[in-house]
Amino acid sequence: MKKLRGRLFLLFVVTVVSAILALPSFPWLFESLPDGVKRVLSHRGLSLGLDLQGGIHLVLEVEEERAVEIAVDRIRKAVDDLLKDKAIVVEGVRREGSKTIVITLQQEADGEAVRTLLDEAFPNFVSQNPVGTRLVYELRATEEDRVKTSAINQALETLRNRIDEFGVAEPLIQRLGLNQIAIQLPGVKDPQRAKDLIQETALLEFKLLEESKAALDLPPQVEKGQEDTVRKTLEGKIPEGAEILFESAVSEPDGRAYSIPYLVKKDAVLIGDVLQDARVTIGDFNEPIVSITFDSKGAREFDELTAANIGKRMAVVLDGKVYSAPVIRDRISGGRAIIEGTFTTAEANDLAVVLRAGALPAPLKTLQDLTVGPSLGQDSIEKGLRTTIIAGSLVLIFMIVYYRLSGVIANMAVFLNLICLLGALSGLNATLTLPGIAGIILTIGMGVDSNVLIFERIREELRQGRPVRLAVDSGYNKAFLTIVDSHVTTLITGLALFLFGTGPIKGFAVTLCLGIAINLFTALVGTKVVFDFMNRRKLDTLSI
């Protein structure tokens, strides 16, 4: 009697807790609950995966060689600054290839001093055979590998920060192979905006405009799509160390888009890694602008930069595109600046997001781009539910026809299994996918299979003339090891799928593993409680 009460209490508690946890997954029921209960359960619930609610799936590749080039360019700039600080005059410091820095000296006598200085300041570069006034330094292989590995890890972290800022629920961001990243964003309403946000390198640079005669030869504006033509036309006239960049603009009267060319110095005087914050504010003419705040190092450098270049123009460049090119009219202290441009409020918000999250260490190449529409996702849900209902109904009807009253008890265990499974998935904030629905259907089949093993054992005992109570107890005892063995082997397979599988396979593995564990409880405890309760009446026969 005590055992029966204990099992009844356990069954009641598990059922009630599972039902409560499952409520957030049913909005029409959840909204009818008291506010206090909704606050407690608001962070729970079952999320729908990409294949059920639509969204985007991207596979991106980090351009490792470009990451090395960017890292070497920064060192090249540091070498140039160091030589200027030490008052060593050189003809030029440039990058050759992806990982080589070439220093051209004015006089060969400076070679020994420069080599000693650079060997101490930049140990990650190894000196090649110097020839006259030409010094060559190459990035060490170990440092090159470190830069590539760091680029992948930094790209992962930056993408996570951007997507968190974008506000996507249940995103999947994981590394694939050596240099690829898989991203799944379910429920995204504007796929193109999300892709632009993810793939934007967001390398912010402040560059001074070139004041040579070549700048006067630039046309005041260029038609959209003709930027490369302008670059080719002026290719021989551009001084060394300068480049042509463009700012997008829109004509006020007719809304025609065009580009404004600028001749800027290639070397940035300040880059965006010294940013602390970026926020969207409203300008003097009610237009959206991005207000940026530098950290202490950036504030000091920006103060010195503006003080030394009063009266000159400075371009604010993001990923090779000019956003504004104002004249520095006064020294700017306090570590604050603004980025103006012809962008909408949504574009300004996205710009602030990528600046806050940080720049990607290298550009990303799209290898796979799939967009799942919400209508296709809804169709998947309907087909999945229809399949579950049809398969479940056929199983339930078979159990009732073949095992009669005992079949009804087994069907009750199946319903209890589904309630507990939904509660567990909701409590864990799991994501339900189409393969996950397949796992639920398989769980229904395995739940019935466990009861079939028990019922056949009970039938054997009844044929031998045993009383109902002893036949039921013996049936459960004899089937126990077989059921546990089959469930444990399936559970091991499910765990292997979860550990080594990708997104869809993991969705199947989660529902399978939870369903297997819950099925052990409902098959061995749930139905046994019902039979024990019936045996209190000392039945002479059993409908099985």
PDB file of N, CA and C in Angstrom, residues 5-6 21 45-46 70 118 172 197 293 339 385 433 449 470 533:
ATOM      1  N   ARG A   5       1.101   4.288  -2.829  1.00  0.00           N
ATOM      2  CA  ARG A   5       0.928   5.718  -2.538  1.00  0.00           C
ATOM      3  C   ARG A   5       2.150   6.526  -2.982  1.00  0.00           C
ATOM      4  N   GLY A   6       3.328   5.961  -2.742  1.00  0.00           N
ATOM      5  CA  GLY A   6       4.551   6.657  -3.153  1.00  0.00           C
ATOM      6  C   GLY A   6       4.621   6.827  -4.654  1.00  0.00           C
ATOM      7  N   LEU A  21       5.410  23.431 -16.863  1.00  0.00           N
ATOM      8  CA  LEU A  21       6.550  23.854 -17.687  1.00  0.00           C
ATOM      9  C   LEU A  21       6.177  23.940 -19.165  1.00  0.00           C
ATOM     10  N   GLY A  45       9.858  27.833 -22.212  1.00  0.00           N
ATOM     11  CA  GLY A  45       9.059  27.654 -23.415  1.00  0.00           C
ATOM     12  C   GLY A  45       9.842  26.970 -24.510  1.00  0.00           C
ATOM     13  N   LEU A  46       9.113  26.439 -25.452  1.00  0.00           N
ATOM     14  CA  LEU A  46       9.693  25.692 -26.560  1.00  0.00           C
ATOM     15  C   LEU A  46       9.885  26.632 -27.743  1.00  0.00           C
ATOM     16  N   ILE A  70      46.214  42.250 -42.986  1.00  0.00           N
ATOM     17  CA  ILE A  70      45.787  43.333 -42.094  1.00  0.00           C
ATOM     18  C   ILE A  70      46.728  43.442 -40.896  1.00  0.00           C
ATOM     19  N   LEU A 118      64.599  47.012 -34.816  1.00  0.00           N
ATOM     20  CA  LEU A 118      63.440  46.208 -35.211  1.00  0.00           C
ATOM     21  C   LEU A 118      63.493  44.795 -34.626  1.00  0.00           C
ATOM     22  N   LEU A 172      22.153  29.976 -33.763  1.00  0.00           N
ATOM     23  CA  LEU A 172      23.186  28.931 -33.738  1.00  0.00           C
ATOM     24  C   LEU A 172      24.411  29.471 -34.453  1.00  0.00           C
ATOM     25  N   LEU A 197      24.467  42.934 -41.819  1.00  0.00           N
ATOM     26  CA  LEU A 197      24.991  43.183 -40.469  1.00  0.00           C
ATOM     27  C   LEU A 197      26.090  42.181 -40.113  1.00  0.00           C
ATOM     28  N   THR A 293      32.245  57.092 -28.854  1.00  0.00           N
ATOM     29  CA  THR A 293      33.049  57.457 -27.688  1.00  0.00           C
ATOM     30  C   THR A 293      34.319  56.626 -27.708  1.00  0.00           C
ATOM     31  N   ILE A 339      29.519  60.414 -36.522  1.00  0.00           N
ATOM     32  CA  ILE A 339      29.585  59.946 -37.908  1.00  0.00           C
ATOM     33  C   ILE A 339      28.273  60.321 -38.573  1.00  0.00           C
ATOM     34  N   LEU A 385       2.888  17.909 -37.631  1.00  0.00           N
ATOM     35  CA  LEU A 385       1.770  17.614 -36.723  1.00  0.00           C
ATOM     36  C   LEU A 385       0.845  16.555 -37.323  1.00  0.00           C
ATOM     37  N   THR A 433      12.834  21.212 -33.900  1.00  0.00           N
ATOM     38  CA  THR A 433      13.048  21.202 -35.341  1.00  0.00           C
ATOM     39  C   THR A 433      12.244  20.073 -35.966  1.00  0.00           C
ATOM     40  N   ASP A 449       6.196  -0.012 -27.600  1.00  0.00           N
ATOM     41  CA  ASP A 449       6.984  -1.242 -27.663  1.00  0.00           C
ATOM     42  C   ASP A 449       7.304  -1.770 -26.270  1.00  0.00           C
ATOM     43  N   LEU A 470      -0.201 -11.748  -9.422  1.00  0.00           N
ATOM     44  CA  LEU A 470       1.122 -12.342  -9.587  1.00  0.00           C
ATOM     45  C   LEU A 470       1.582 -12.276 -11.042  1.00  0.00           C
ATOM     46  N   PHE A 533      -3.423  -0.327  -8.772  1.00  0.00           N
ATOM     47  CA  PHE A 533      -4.674   0.235  -8.268  1.00  0.00           C
ATOM     48  C   PHE A 533      -5.844  -0.684  -8.617  1.00  0.00           C
TER      49      PHE A 533
END
